[in-house]
Structure formats: C-alpha cells, structure tokens
Coordinates of C-alpha atoms in Angstrom, one line a residue:
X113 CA 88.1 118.8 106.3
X114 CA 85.6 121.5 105.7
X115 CA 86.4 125.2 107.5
X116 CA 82.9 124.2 108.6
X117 CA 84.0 120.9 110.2
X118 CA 87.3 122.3 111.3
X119 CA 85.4 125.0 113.8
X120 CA 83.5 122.0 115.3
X121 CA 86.5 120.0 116.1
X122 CA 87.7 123.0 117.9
X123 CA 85.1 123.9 119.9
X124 CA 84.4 120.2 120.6
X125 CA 88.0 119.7 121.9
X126 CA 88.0 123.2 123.9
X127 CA 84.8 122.2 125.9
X128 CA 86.5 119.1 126.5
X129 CA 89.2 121.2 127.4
X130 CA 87.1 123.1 129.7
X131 CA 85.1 120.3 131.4
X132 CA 88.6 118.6 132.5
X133 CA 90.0 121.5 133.3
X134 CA 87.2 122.3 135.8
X135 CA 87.4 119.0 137.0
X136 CA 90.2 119.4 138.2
X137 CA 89.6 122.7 139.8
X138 CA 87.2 121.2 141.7
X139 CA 89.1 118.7 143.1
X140 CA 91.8 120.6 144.5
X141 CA 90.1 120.0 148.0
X142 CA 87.8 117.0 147.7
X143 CA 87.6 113.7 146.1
X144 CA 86.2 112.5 143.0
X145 CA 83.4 110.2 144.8
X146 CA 82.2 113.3 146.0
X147 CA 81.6 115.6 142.6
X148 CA 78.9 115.4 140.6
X149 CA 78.7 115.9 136.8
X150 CA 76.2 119.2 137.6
X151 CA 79.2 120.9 139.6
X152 CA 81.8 120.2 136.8
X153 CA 79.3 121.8 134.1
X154 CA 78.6 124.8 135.9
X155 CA 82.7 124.9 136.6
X156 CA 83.2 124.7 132.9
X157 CA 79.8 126.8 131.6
X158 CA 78.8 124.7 129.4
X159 CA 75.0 122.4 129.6
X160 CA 74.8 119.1 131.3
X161 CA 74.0 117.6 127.8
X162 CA 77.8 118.9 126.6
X163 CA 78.9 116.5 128.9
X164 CA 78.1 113.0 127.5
X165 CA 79.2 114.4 124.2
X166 CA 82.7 113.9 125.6
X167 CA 82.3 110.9 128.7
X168 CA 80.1 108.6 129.5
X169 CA 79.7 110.1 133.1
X170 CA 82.1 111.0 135.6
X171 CA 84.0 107.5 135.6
X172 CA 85.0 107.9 132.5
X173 CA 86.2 111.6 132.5
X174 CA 88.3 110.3 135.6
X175 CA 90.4 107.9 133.7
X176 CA 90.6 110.8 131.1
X177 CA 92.1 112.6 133.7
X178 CA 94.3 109.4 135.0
X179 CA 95.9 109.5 131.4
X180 CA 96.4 113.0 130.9
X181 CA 98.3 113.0 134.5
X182 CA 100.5 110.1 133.9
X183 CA 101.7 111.3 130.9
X184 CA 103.8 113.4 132.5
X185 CA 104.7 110.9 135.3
X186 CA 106.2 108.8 132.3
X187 CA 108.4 111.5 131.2
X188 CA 109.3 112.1 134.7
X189 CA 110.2 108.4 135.2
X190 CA 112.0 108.1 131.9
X191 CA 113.8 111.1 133.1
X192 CA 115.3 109.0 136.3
X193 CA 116.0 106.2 134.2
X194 CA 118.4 108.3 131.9
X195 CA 120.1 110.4 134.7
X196 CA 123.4 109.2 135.2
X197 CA 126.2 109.6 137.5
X198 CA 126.4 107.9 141.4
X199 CA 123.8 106.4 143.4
X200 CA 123.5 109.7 145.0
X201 CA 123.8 111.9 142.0
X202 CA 120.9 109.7 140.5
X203 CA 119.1 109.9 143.6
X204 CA 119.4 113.7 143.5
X205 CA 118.1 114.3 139.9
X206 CA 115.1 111.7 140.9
X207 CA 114.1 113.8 143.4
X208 CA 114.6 116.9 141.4
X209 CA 112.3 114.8 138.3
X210 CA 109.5 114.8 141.1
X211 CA 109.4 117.8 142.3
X212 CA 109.9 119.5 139.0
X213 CA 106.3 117.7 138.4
X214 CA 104.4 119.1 141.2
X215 CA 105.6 122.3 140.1
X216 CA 104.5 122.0 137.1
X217 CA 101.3 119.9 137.1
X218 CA 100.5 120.3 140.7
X219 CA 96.6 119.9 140.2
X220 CA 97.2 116.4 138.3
X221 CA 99.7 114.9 141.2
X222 CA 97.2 115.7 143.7
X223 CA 94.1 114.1 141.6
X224 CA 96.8 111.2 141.4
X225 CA 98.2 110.7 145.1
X226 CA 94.4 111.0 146.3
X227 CA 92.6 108.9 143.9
X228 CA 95.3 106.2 144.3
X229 CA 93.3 104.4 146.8
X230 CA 90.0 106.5 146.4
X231 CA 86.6 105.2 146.0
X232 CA 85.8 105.1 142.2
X233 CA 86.9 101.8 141.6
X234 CA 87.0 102.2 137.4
X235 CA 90.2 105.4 138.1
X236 CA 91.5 103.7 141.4
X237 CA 92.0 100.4 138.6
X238 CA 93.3 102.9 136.0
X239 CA 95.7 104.3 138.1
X240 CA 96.7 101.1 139.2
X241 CA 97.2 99.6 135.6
X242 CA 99.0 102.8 134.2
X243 CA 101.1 102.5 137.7
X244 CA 102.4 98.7 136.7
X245 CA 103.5 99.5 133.0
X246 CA 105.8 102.4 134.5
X247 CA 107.1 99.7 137.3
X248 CA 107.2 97.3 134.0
X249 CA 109.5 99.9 132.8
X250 CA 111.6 100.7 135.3
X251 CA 112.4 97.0 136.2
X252 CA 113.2 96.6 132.6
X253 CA 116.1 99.2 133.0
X254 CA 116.9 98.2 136.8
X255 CA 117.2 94.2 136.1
X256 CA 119.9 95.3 133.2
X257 CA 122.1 97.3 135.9
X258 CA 125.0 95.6 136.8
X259 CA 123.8 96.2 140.6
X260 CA 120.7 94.1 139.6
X261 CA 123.1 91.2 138.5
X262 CA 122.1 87.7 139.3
X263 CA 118.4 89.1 141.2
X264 CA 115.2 87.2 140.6
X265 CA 112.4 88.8 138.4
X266 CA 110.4 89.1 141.5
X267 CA 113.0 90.9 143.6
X268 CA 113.5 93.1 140.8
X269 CA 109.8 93.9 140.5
X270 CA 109.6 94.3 143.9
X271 CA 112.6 97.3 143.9
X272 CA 110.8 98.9 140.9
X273 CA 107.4 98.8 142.5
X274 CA 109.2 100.2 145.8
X275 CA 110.7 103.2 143.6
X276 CA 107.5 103.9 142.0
X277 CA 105.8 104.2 145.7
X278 CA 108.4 106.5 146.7
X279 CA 107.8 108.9 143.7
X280 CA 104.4 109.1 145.0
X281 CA 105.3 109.6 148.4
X282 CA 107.8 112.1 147.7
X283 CA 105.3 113.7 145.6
X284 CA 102.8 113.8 148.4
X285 CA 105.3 115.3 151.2
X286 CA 105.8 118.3 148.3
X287 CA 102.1 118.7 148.2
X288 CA 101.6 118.5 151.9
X289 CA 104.6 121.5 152.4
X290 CA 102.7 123.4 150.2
X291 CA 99.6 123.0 151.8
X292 CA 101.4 124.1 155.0
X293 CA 103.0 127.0 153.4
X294 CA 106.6 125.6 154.3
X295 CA 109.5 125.3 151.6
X296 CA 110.5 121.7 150.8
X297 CA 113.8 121.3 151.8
X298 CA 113.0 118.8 154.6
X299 CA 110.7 117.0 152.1
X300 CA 113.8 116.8 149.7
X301 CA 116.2 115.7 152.1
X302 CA 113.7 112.9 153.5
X303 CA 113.5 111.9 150.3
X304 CA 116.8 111.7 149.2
X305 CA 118.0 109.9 152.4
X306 CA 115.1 107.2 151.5
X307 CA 116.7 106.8 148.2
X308 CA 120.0 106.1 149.5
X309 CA 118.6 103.6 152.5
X310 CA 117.1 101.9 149.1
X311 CA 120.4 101.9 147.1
X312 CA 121.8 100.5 150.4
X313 CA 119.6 97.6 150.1
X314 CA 120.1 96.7 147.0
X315 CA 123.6 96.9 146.9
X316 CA 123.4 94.2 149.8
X317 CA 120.7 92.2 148.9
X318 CA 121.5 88.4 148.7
X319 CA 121.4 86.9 145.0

C-alpha cells in the first residue's frame, strides 16, 4: 500500500468514524425513523455526498450501527455463559455483565432497546437476526447444563430467548434510572430477583 493510499484509507475510515459517531449522538433522544441523512452530515461536518461513500442511505448505516452495538452484547453474553459459581452468584455477575455495558456503551444500548421494535424494518430485522444467533448461543450452553437435562429443544430455546429479553430489559431499567437521575440499586435488585424467579422455574419445570 502506497503512503498515498494509506492516508485515504484513514481518512475514509475516520469519516466513517465520524458519520456513526454522530449518528448516534443524534439519537440519544429520538428514533431513527425520524433522522435524516442531512442532520447526521451536518453532526459529523462532512458533505452529503461523503455519505453514500460509506452507506447506501440511512438503512444501511443503521445495521452498521446494529453490528457495531452487538458486538459488545456478545462479549457481554459470553461473559454470563462463563461465570461460574450458584444460581445466584451467576445471576449476580449477569446482572453485573449488563450493567457494565450500559456503562460503557450507553449510546449503543439505547439505539438497541429503542430500535428493537422501531419502525425501520431493515435494523428492527437486523436486530432481530443478530438477537437469535446470541439466543442460538446461549441455548447451546443452557441445553448442556445438567439443570437442562432431559428438556425439549423448544423449551430450551424458549429459556434462552426469555434470558436474552431480560438482558434487554435489565438494560432498559439502567437507562431509564439514568434518565431519572436515580442510582440503580432497585434496578439491580429487580433484576436479580427476576433471575432467580427464572432459575426457579427451571429447576421445576416438567421434563
């Protein structure tokens, strides 16, 4: 690659960089049905010909931004997997995983929770694909848990998609605290009382 070549790639990625980034700025308070490709490019400062250099149109750069937030949901998610310990213990260090997440990325949760069921179809599909490989995952490691012995692919599916809903739940409640400029302890304890009203149904579900 060319030094000449080299300074294009970087500035191409940066103003893509800059046009997500802006984005999701913009979104903190509002949906994406409701921004147009003008607001982004004045967010980022760059013309609204740099734009289709990177998307298509505003579809597209929101299932750029679907990826680049559940990247970090996956780690999250691989993190509860691996914890170890009790039901409660694991309950615990789930919640901890989640809220760790909104801490960090809280811009990308929020995009996430309120595009879930927004109205651009092509992201509300992307989140929902992305959504059942991670419930693919996690019913891979909950059907080979001895509490899971003897359960039917279905009902094991079904407790991985319920987990997966409560992450985003939880995640909300975090957001909404925030928003109300309360700590999250009462988030954290709902949470963590749901998780162990869950573990009490599985251990007693019939097989």
């Amino acid at each position: 690659m060319s030094p000449h070549t080299g300074i294009r790639e970087t500035q191409r990625r940066r103003t893509r960089r800059a046009l997500l980034d802006a984005a999701l700025s913009e979104l903190e308070e509002r949906s994406l049905g409701s921004l147009g490709l003008r607001e982004v490019t004045r967010a980022a400062k760059v013309a609204p010909t740099a734009f289709y250099r990177h998307f298509r149109g505003m579809e597209e750069l929101g299932t750029a931004l679907v990826e680049e937030a559940l990247d970090s949901l996956q780690e999250t998610v691989r993190g509860i997997l691996a914890a170890t310990g009790d039901a409660d213990r694991r309950g615990d260090a789930a919640v901890q995983l989640v809220a760790e997440l909104v801490r960090s990325r809280p811009a990308h949760v929020r995009f996430l929770v309120r595009e879930r069921h927004g109205g651009v179809p092509a992201v509300r599909e992307a989140i929902a694909g992305q959504l059942d490989v991670l419930a693919h995952e996690m019913g891979a490691a909950l059907g080979a848990d001895p509490v899971s012995a003897g359960w039917d692919a279905d009902d094991v599916t079904m407790l991985s998609r319920l987990l997966v809903d409560h992450m985003f739940m939880t995640a909300s409640a975090f957001l909404a605290a925030s928003l109300r400029g309360e700590d999250w302890s009462a988030a954290t304890g709902t949470a963590r009382a749901q998780l162990r009203l869950i573990h009490l149904g599985r251990v007693n579900w019939p097989k």
